[in-house]
mmCIF file of C-alpha atoms in Angstrom:
data_model
loop_
_atom_site.group_PDB
_atom_site.id
_atom_site.type_symbol
_atom_site.label_atom_id
_atom_site.label_comp_id
_atom_site.label_asym_id
_atom_site.label_seq_id
_atom_site.Cartn_x
_atom_site.Cartn_y
_atom_site.Cartn_z
ATOM 1 C CA MET A 24 0.000 0.000 0.000
ATOM 2 C CA THR A 25 1.368 3.410 -0.952
ATOM 3 C CA PRO A 26 1.500 6.219 1.652
ATOM 4 C CA ALA A 27 -1.145 8.141 -0.344
ATOM 5 C CA LYS A 28 -3.498 5.137 -0.314
ATOM 6 C CA TYR A 29 -2.832 4.576 3.400
ATOM 7 C CA VAL A 30 -3.852 8.108 4.414
ATOM 8 C CA GLN A 31 -6.854 8.052 2.075
ATOM 9 C CA ASP A 32 -8.109 4.834 3.676
ATOM 10 C CA LYS A 33 -7.432 6.211 7.163
ATOM 11 C CA ALA A 34 -9.438 9.372 6.482
ATOM 12 C CA ALA A 35 -12.330 7.580 4.812
ATOM 13 C CA ALA A 36 -12.563 4.870 7.490
ATOM 14 C CA SER A 37 -13.020 7.432 10.254
ATOM 15 C CA GLY A 38 -16.472 8.380 8.950
ATOM 16 C CA SER A 39 -15.719 11.924 10.060
ATOM 17 C CA SER A 40 -17.547 14.996 8.850
ATOM 18 C CA PHE A 41 -14.149 16.328 7.770
ATOM 19 C CA TYR A 42 -14.174 13.848 4.911
ATOM 20 C CA TYR A 43 -17.174 15.571 3.295
ATOM 21 C CA ALA A 44 -15.448 18.949 3.378
ATOM 22 C CA PHE A 45 -12.385 17.452 1.661
ATOM 23 C CA LEU A 46 -14.387 16.197 -1.317
ATOM 24 C CA PHE A 47 -14.641 19.624 -2.970
ATOM 25 C CA LEU A 48 -10.932 20.516 -2.754
ATOM 26 C CA PRO A 49 -8.545 20.444 -5.732
ATOM 27 C CA ALA A 50 -6.207 17.430 -5.724
ATOM 28 C CA PRO A 51 -3.045 18.968 -4.141
ATOM 29 C CA LYS A 52 -4.970 20.532 -1.244
ATOM 30 C CA ARG A 53 -7.046 17.395 -0.791
ATOM 31 C CA ALA A 54 -3.856 15.329 -0.593
ATOM 32 C CA ALA A 55 -2.385 17.659 2.045
ATOM 33 C CA ILE A 56 -5.456 17.843 4.287
ATOM 34 C CA THR A 57 -6.048 14.098 3.979
ATOM 35 C CA ALA A 58 -2.472 13.311 5.050
ATOM 36 C CA PHE A 59 -2.630 15.799 7.933
ATOM 37 C CA TYR A 60 -6.013 14.485 9.070
ATOM 38 C CA ALA A 61 -4.664 10.915 8.939
ATOM 39 C CA PHE A 62 -1.799 12.020 11.205
ATOM 40 C CA CYS A 63 -4.305 13.481 13.684
ATOM 41 C CA ARG A 64 -6.297 10.238 13.607
ATOM 42 C CA GLU A 65 -3.183 8.141 14.234
ATOM 43 C CA VAL A 66 -2.159 10.012 17.377
ATOM 44 C CA ASP A 67 -5.738 10.364 18.604
ATOM 45 C CA ASP A 68 -6.244 6.613 18.229
ATOM 46 C CA VAL A 69 -3.350 6.043 20.628
ATOM 47 C CA VAL A 70 -5.547 7.521 23.364
ATOM 48 C CA ASP A 71 -8.918 6.208 22.164
ATOM 49 C CA ASP A 72 -7.637 2.630 21.866
ATOM 50 C CA MET A 73 -5.649 2.776 25.112
ATOM 51 C CA VAL A 74 -5.658 -0.346 27.265
ATOM 52 C CA ASP A 75 -2.356 0.219 29.060
ATOM 53 C CA PRO A 76 -1.417 3.862 29.800
ATOM 54 C CA THR A 77 2.291 2.971 29.768
ATOM 55 C CA VAL A 78 2.009 1.626 26.235
ATOM 56 C CA ALA A 79 0.074 4.728 25.164
ATOM 57 C CA HIS A 80 2.777 7.028 26.608
ATOM 58 C CA THR A 81 5.410 5.011 24.737
ATOM 59 C CA LYS A 82 3.478 5.286 21.464
ATOM 60 C CA LEU A 83 3.075 9.054 21.783
ATOM 61 C CA ALA A 84 6.790 9.374 22.550
ATOM 62 C CA TRP A 85 7.460 7.365 19.385
ATOM 63 C CA TRP A 86 5.287 9.787 17.393
ATOM 64 C CA ARG A 87 7.168 12.784 18.807
ATOM 65 C CA THR A 88 10.413 11.239 17.600
ATOM 66 C CA GLU A 89 8.919 10.220 14.256
ATOM 67 C CA VAL A 90 7.755 13.796 13.591
ATOM 68 C CA ALA A 91 11.185 15.192 14.447
ATOM 69 C CA LYS A 92 12.888 12.623 12.209
ATOM 70 C CA ALA A 93 10.430 13.272 9.390
ATOM 71 C CA TYR A 94 11.265 16.982 9.400
ATOM 72 C CA ALA A 95 14.917 15.944 9.270
ATOM 73 C CA GLY A 96 14.225 13.928 6.123
ATOM 74 C CA GLN A 97 13.861 10.488 7.714
ATOM 75 C CA ALA A 98 10.113 9.725 7.724
ATOM 76 C CA SER A 99 9.330 6.039 8.312
ATOM 77 C CA HIS A 100 5.572 5.942 8.921
ATOM 78 C CA PRO A 101 3.365 6.044 5.794
ATOM 79 C CA VAL A 102 1.409 9.007 7.197
ATOM 80 C CA MET A 103 4.579 11.075 7.526
ATOM 81 C CA GLN A 104 5.823 9.850 4.152
ATOM 82 C CA ALA A 105 2.579 11.115 2.586
ATOM 83 C CA LEU A 106 2.610 14.406 4.488
ATOM 84 C CA MET A 107 6.236 15.548 4.295
ATOM 85 C CA PRO A 108 6.391 16.327 0.537
ATOM 86 C CA LEU A 109 3.501 18.779 1.090
ATOM 87 C CA THR A 110 4.606 20.578 4.259
ATOM 88 C CA ALA A 111 6.685 23.315 2.609
ATOM 89 C CA GLU A 112 4.035 24.233 0.028
ATOM 90 C CA PHE A 113 1.308 24.604 2.647
ATOM 91 C CA GLY A 114 3.315 25.928 5.589
ATOM 92 C CA ILE A 115 2.779 22.908 7.847
ATOM 93 C CA GLU A 116 5.386 23.244 10.587
ATOM 94 C CA GLN A 117 6.731 20.694 13.040
ATOM 95 C CA ARG A 118 5.302 22.730 15.942
ATOM 96 C CA HIS A 119 1.779 22.139 14.634
ATOM 97 C CA LEU A 120 2.173 18.361 14.716
ATOM 98 C CA GLN A 121 3.918 18.359 18.087
ATOM 99 C CA ALA A 122 1.064 20.471 19.520
ATOM 100 C CA VAL A 123 -1.485 17.850 18.444
ATOM 101 C CA ILE A 124 0.600 15.177 20.170
ATOM 102 C CA GLU A 125 0.790 17.368 23.279
ATOM 103 C CA GLY A 126 -2.996 17.613 23.316
ATOM 104 C CA CYS A 127 -3.292 13.829 23.134
ATOM 105 C CA GLN A 128 -0.748 13.626 25.974
ATOM 106 C CA MET A 129 -3.154 15.728 28.058
ATOM 107 C CA ASP A 130 -5.810 13.064 27.452
ATOM 108 C CA LEU A 131 -3.506 10.479 29.015
ATOM 109 C CA GLU A 132 -2.781 12.621 32.061
ATOM 110 C CA GLN A 133 -6.116 14.381 32.711
ATOM 111 C CA THR A 134 -9.675 13.135 33.022
ATOM 112 C CA ARG A 135 -11.057 16.395 34.457
ATOM 113 C CA TYR A 136 -10.674 20.139 33.786
ATOM 114 C CA LEU A 137 -11.120 22.449 36.741
ATOM 115 C CA ASP A 138 -12.339 25.437 34.740
ATOM 116 C CA TYR A 139 -13.034 26.622 31.215
ATOM 117 C CA ALA A 140 -9.566 28.167 30.898
ATOM 118 C CA GLY A 141 -8.040 24.702 31.345
ATOM 119 C CA LEU A 142 -10.423 23.214 28.794
ATOM 120 C CA GLN A 143 -9.571 26.014 26.349
ATOM 121 C CA ARG A 144 -5.887 25.054 26.568
ATOM 122 C CA TYR A 145 -6.771 21.487 25.604
ATOM 123 C CA CYS A 146 -9.051 22.650 22.763
ATOM 124 C CA HIS A 147 -6.294 24.963 21.506
ATOM 125 C CA LEU A 148 -3.913 22.015 21.095
ATOM 126 C CA VAL A 149 -6.236 19.374 19.650
ATOM 127 C CA ALA A 150 -8.468 21.663 17.571
ATOM 128 C CA GLY A 151 -7.088 25.204 17.297
ATOM 129 C CA GLU A 152 -3.723 24.056 15.937
ATOM 130 C CA VAL A 153 -5.530 21.699 13.573
ATOM 131 C CA GLY A 154 -7.677 24.592 12.377
ATOM 132 C CA GLU A 155 -4.582 26.706 11.765
ATOM 133 C CA VAL A 156 -3.016 24.029 9.566
ATOM 134 C CA ALA A 157 -6.270 23.465 7.714
ATOM 135 C CA ALA A 158 -6.628 27.191 7.007
ATOM 136 C CA ARG A 159 -3.118 27.271 5.542
ATOM 137 C CA ILE A 160 -3.864 24.301 3.308
ATOM 138 C CA PHE A 161 -7.188 25.744 2.125
ATOM 139 C CA GLY A 162 -5.462 28.950 1.013
ATOM 140 C CA GLN A 163 -5.067 31.578 3.721
ATOM 141 C CA THR A 164 -3.907 35.029 2.607
ATOM 142 C CA GLN A 165 -4.863 37.190 5.614
ATOM 143 C CA GLU A 166 -3.232 37.028 9.042
ATOM 144 C CA GLN A 167 -6.585 37.341 10.824
ATOM 145 C CA THR A 168 -7.716 34.060 9.266
ATOM 146 C CA THR A 169 -5.523 32.282 11.825
ATOM 147 C CA GLN A 170 -7.658 33.755 14.634
ATOM 148 C CA TYR A 171 -10.797 32.598 12.803
ATOM 149 C CA ALA A 172 -9.352 29.098 12.433
ATOM 150 C CA HIS A 173 -8.502 28.792 16.126
ATOM 151 C CA LYS A 174 -11.932 30.050 17.176
ATOM 152 C CA LEU A 175 -13.682 27.679 14.768
ATOM 153 C CA GLY A 176 -11.534 24.799 16.017
ATOM 154 C CA GLN A 177 -12.697 25.517 19.575
ATOM 155 C CA ALA A 178 -16.331 25.588 18.432
ATOM 156 C CA LEU A 179 -15.982 22.243 16.658
ATOM 157 C CA GLN A 180 -14.215 20.673 19.636
ATOM 158 C CA LEU A 181 -16.820 21.894 22.113
ATOM 159 C CA THR A 182 -19.518 20.431 19.858
ATOM 160 C CA ASN A 183 -17.620 17.121 19.970
ATOM 161 C CA ILE A 184 -17.463 17.319 23.764
ATOM 162 C CA ILE A 185 -21.226 17.956 23.981
ATOM 163 C CA ARG A 186 -21.957 15.056 21.629
ATOM 164 C CA ASP A 187 -19.602 12.622 23.379
ATOM 165 C CA VAL A 188 -20.422 13.196 27.067
ATOM 166 C CA GLY A 189 -21.818 9.671 27.426
ATOM 167 C CA GLU A 190 -19.036 7.925 25.500
ATOM 168 C CA ASP A 191 -16.391 9.831 27.451
ATOM 169 C CA ALA A 192 -18.110 8.881 30.717
ATOM 170 C CA LEU A 193 -17.657 5.211 29.821
ATOM 171 C CA ARG A 194 -13.906 5.915 29.715
ATOM 172 C CA GLY A 195 -14.057 7.722 33.066
ATOM 173 C CA ARG A 196 -13.591 11.126 31.393
ATOM 174 C CA ILE A 197 -15.532 14.332 31.933
ATOM 175 C CA TYR A 198 -14.459 17.266 29.772
ATOM 176 C CA LEU A 199 -17.107 19.637 31.134
ATOM 177 C CA PRO A 200 -15.316 21.954 33.580
ATOM 178 C CA VAL A 201 -15.623 21.043 37.273
ATOM 179 C CA SER A 202 -16.483 24.647 38.153
ATOM 180 C CA GLU A 203 -19.454 24.532 35.782
ATOM 181 C CA LEU A 204 -20.662 21.167 37.101
ATOM 182 C CA GLN A 205 -20.670 22.848 40.508
ATOM 183 C CA GLN A 206 -22.442 25.915 39.102
ATOM 184 C CA PHE A 207 -25.326 23.731 37.883
ATOM 185 C CA ASP A 208 -25.154 21.314 40.844
ATOM 186 C CA VAL A 209 -24.373 18.340 38.606
ATOM 187 C CA LYS A 210 -22.327 15.654 40.377
ATOM 188 C CA ALA A 211 -19.536 13.861 38.541
ATOM 189 C CA HIS A 212 -20.921 10.480 39.579
ATOM 190 C CA GLU A 213 -24.237 11.347 37.871
ATOM 191 C CA ILE A 214 -22.448 11.816 34.560
ATOM 192 C CA LEU A 215 -20.274 8.726 35.033
ATOM 193 C CA LYS A 216 -23.450 6.719 35.750
ATOM 194 C CA ARG A 217 -25.087 8.505 32.793
ATOM 195 C CA THR A 218 -28.016 9.810 34.808
ATOM 196 C CA TYR A 219 -30.206 12.542 33.315
ATOM 197 C CA SER A 220 -31.679 15.433 35.281
ATOM 198 C CA GLU A 221 -33.021 18.933 34.700
ATOM 199 C CA ARG A 222 -29.737 20.189 36.159
ATOM 200 C CA PHE A 223 -27.787 18.227 33.545
ATOM 201 C CA THR A 224 -29.976 19.626 30.757
ATOM 202 C CA ALA A 225 -29.379 23.175 32.016
ATOM 203 C CA LEU A 226 -25.631 22.534 32.090
ATOM 204 C CA MET A 227 -25.709 21.279 28.512
ATOM 205 C CA GLN A 228 -27.803 24.236 27.350
ATOM 206 C CA PHE A 229 -25.095 26.470 28.803
ATOM 207 C CA GLN A 230 -22.409 24.567 26.861
ATOM 208 C CA ALA A 231 -24.442 24.729 23.629
ATOM 209 C CA GLN A 232 -24.917 28.500 23.973
ATOM 210 C CA ARG A 233 -21.161 28.862 24.430
ATOM 211 C CA ALA A 234 -20.536 26.769 21.296
ATOM 212 C CA HIS A 235 -22.975 28.870 19.247
ATOM 213 C CA GLY A 236 -21.165 31.969 20.482
ATOM 214 C CA LEU A 237 -17.844 30.540 19.327
ATOM 215 C CA TYR A 238 -19.256 29.799 15.860
ATOM 216 C CA ASP A 239 -20.546 33.376 15.615
ATOM 217 C CA GLU A 240 -17.209 34.802 16.782
ATOM 218 C CA ALA A 241 -15.293 32.642 14.301
ATOM 219 C CA LEU A 242 -17.434 33.678 11.342
ATOM 220 C CA ALA A 243 -17.088 37.338 12.315
ATOM 221 C CA LEU A 244 -13.286 36.976 12.335
ATOM 222 C CA LEU A 245 -13.015 35.488 8.832
ATOM 223 C CA PRO A 246 -11.783 38.193 6.420
ATOM 224 C CA ALA A 247 -13.866 38.596 3.275
ATOM 225 C CA GLN A 248 -10.723 38.106 1.145
ATOM 226 C CA ASP A 249 -10.335 34.530 2.441
ATOM 227 C CA ARG A 250 -13.975 33.484 2.587
ATOM 228 C CA ARG A 251 -13.976 31.657 -0.752
ATOM 229 C CA ALA A 252 -10.743 29.768 -0.039
ATOM 230 C CA GLN A 253 -11.934 28.810 3.450
ATOM 231 C CA LYS A 254 -15.130 27.165 2.218
ATOM 232 C CA PRO A 255 -14.091 23.702 3.526
ATOM 233 C CA GLY A 256 -13.866 25.139 7.044
ATOM 234 C CA LEU A 257 -17.255 26.789 6.585
ATOM 235 C CA MET A 258 -18.605 23.396 5.494
ATOM 236 C CA MET A 259 -17.340 21.946 8.763
ATOM 237 C CA ALA A 260 -19.005 24.779 10.674
ATOM 238 C CA SER A 261 -22.261 24.120 8.829
ATOM 239 C CA ILE A 262 -22.178 20.359 9.472
ATOM 240 C CA TYR A 263 -21.213 20.636 13.127
ATOM 241 C CA ARG A 264 -23.667 23.429 13.868
ATOM 242 C CA ALA A 265 -26.434 21.333 12.312
ATOM 243 C CA LEU A 266 -25.331 18.506 14.622
ATOM 244 C CA LEU A 267 -25.415 20.846 17.625
ATOM 245 C CA ARG A 268 -28.954 21.919 16.745
ATOM 246 C CA GLU A 269 -29.948 18.255 16.389
ATOM 247 C CA ILE A 270 -28.605 17.586 19.896
ATOM 248 C CA GLU A 271 -30.578 20.580 21.182
ATOM 249 C CA ARG A 272 -33.763 19.312 19.510
ATOM 250 C CA ASP A 273 -33.198 15.942 21.194
ATOM 251 C CA ASN A 274 -32.997 17.749 24.575
ATOM 252 C CA PHE A 275 -29.357 16.746 25.101
ATOM 253 C CA GLN A 276 -29.991 13.000 25.272
ATOM 254 C CA VAL A 277 -26.260 12.383 24.878
ATOM 255 C CA LEU A 278 -25.529 10.204 27.894
ATOM 256 C CA HIS A 279 -26.879 6.930 26.491
ATOM 257 C CA GLN A 280 -26.320 7.458 22.764
ATOM 258 C CA ARG A 281 -24.201 9.233 20.165
ATOM 259 C CA ILE A 282 -26.354 11.639 18.177
ATOM 260 C CA SER A 283 -25.141 12.073 14.608
ATOM 261 C CA LEU A 284 -26.154 13.293 11.171
ATOM 262 C CA THR A 285 -26.669 10.893 8.281
ATOM 263 C CA PRO A 286 -24.044 10.955 5.510
ATOM 264 C CA LEU A 287 -26.681 12.498 3.211
ATOM 265 C CA ARG A 288 -27.331 15.369 5.627
ATOM 266 C CA LYS A 289 -23.602 15.987 5.985
ATOM 267 C CA LEU A 290 -23.207 16.051 2.214
ATOM 268 C CA TRP A 291 -26.164 18.436 1.903
ATOM 269 C CA GLN A 292 -24.671 20.838 4.462
ATOM 270 C CA ALA A 293 -21.334 20.752 2.627
ATOM 271 C CA TRP A 294 -22.953 21.226 -0.788
ATOM 272 C CA LYS A 295 -24.963 24.251 0.409
ATOM 273 C CA VAL A 296 -21.759 26.030 1.350
ATOM 274 C CA GLN A 297 -19.937 24.980 -1.811
ATOM 275 C CA ALA A 298 -22.692 25.758 -4.309
ATOM 276 C CA LEU A 299 -24.790 28.428 -2.619
ATOM 277 C CA GLY A 300 -22.233 30.035 -0.336
ATOM 278 C CA ARG A 301 -24.503 29.820 2.707
ATOM 279 C CA MET A 302 -24.683 27.725 5.866
#
């Protein structure tokens, strides 16, 4: 299997909404974002598939070394072999990849976040840095587009957190800040036992309002000069915001199930942005 085929299969197998946004890109940009996304999936899978924390730490350390070697011209993993020929053209720097690994390292070492500031740090690493790279690949020309990309990354990540509260609870993880659980009088053991309450619903409404605010802030930051080039990111915003609204309509029933959009609805949201220029 060639490196290009490996990353293509990795991206497609994830079933992620990102895949639908990639479909409309020209070949060189699609190759770059697919390889970068495959890298993110590889390191994220280290945490998601973790059985032994020691093994997971060792694997992330291996990835840190592999990234450093790849930027020194010695890539060995097919993901890095696919990505490295494209890094110079699209401004993908080693610090971006190491930041993603650092975010995954946080997942190994933390199962709680005391406040929103701590959660923002995590979102910055696993989503903001990813957004920055994606914006460069899509065709950024304005400096302010980086701020848009980081803000949008936070919005997407918070939507993920809202969607995955129940799944994360099964792994003993709660990403919702402890201070906000206290604010709404929601006990950690209620989430870990996946118990619904009016207090839980109020907490989730608060998180959803924050996410909507982040989407609005991101869109306001995107310079008009880059709006056309950044359409794939706007597709992601459209798909994820539709998901957030679906979760709201379902009254935040996220503890016992994973609410998702059908592939057809994802494709429709992406097509609206591509063809009609609206979300």
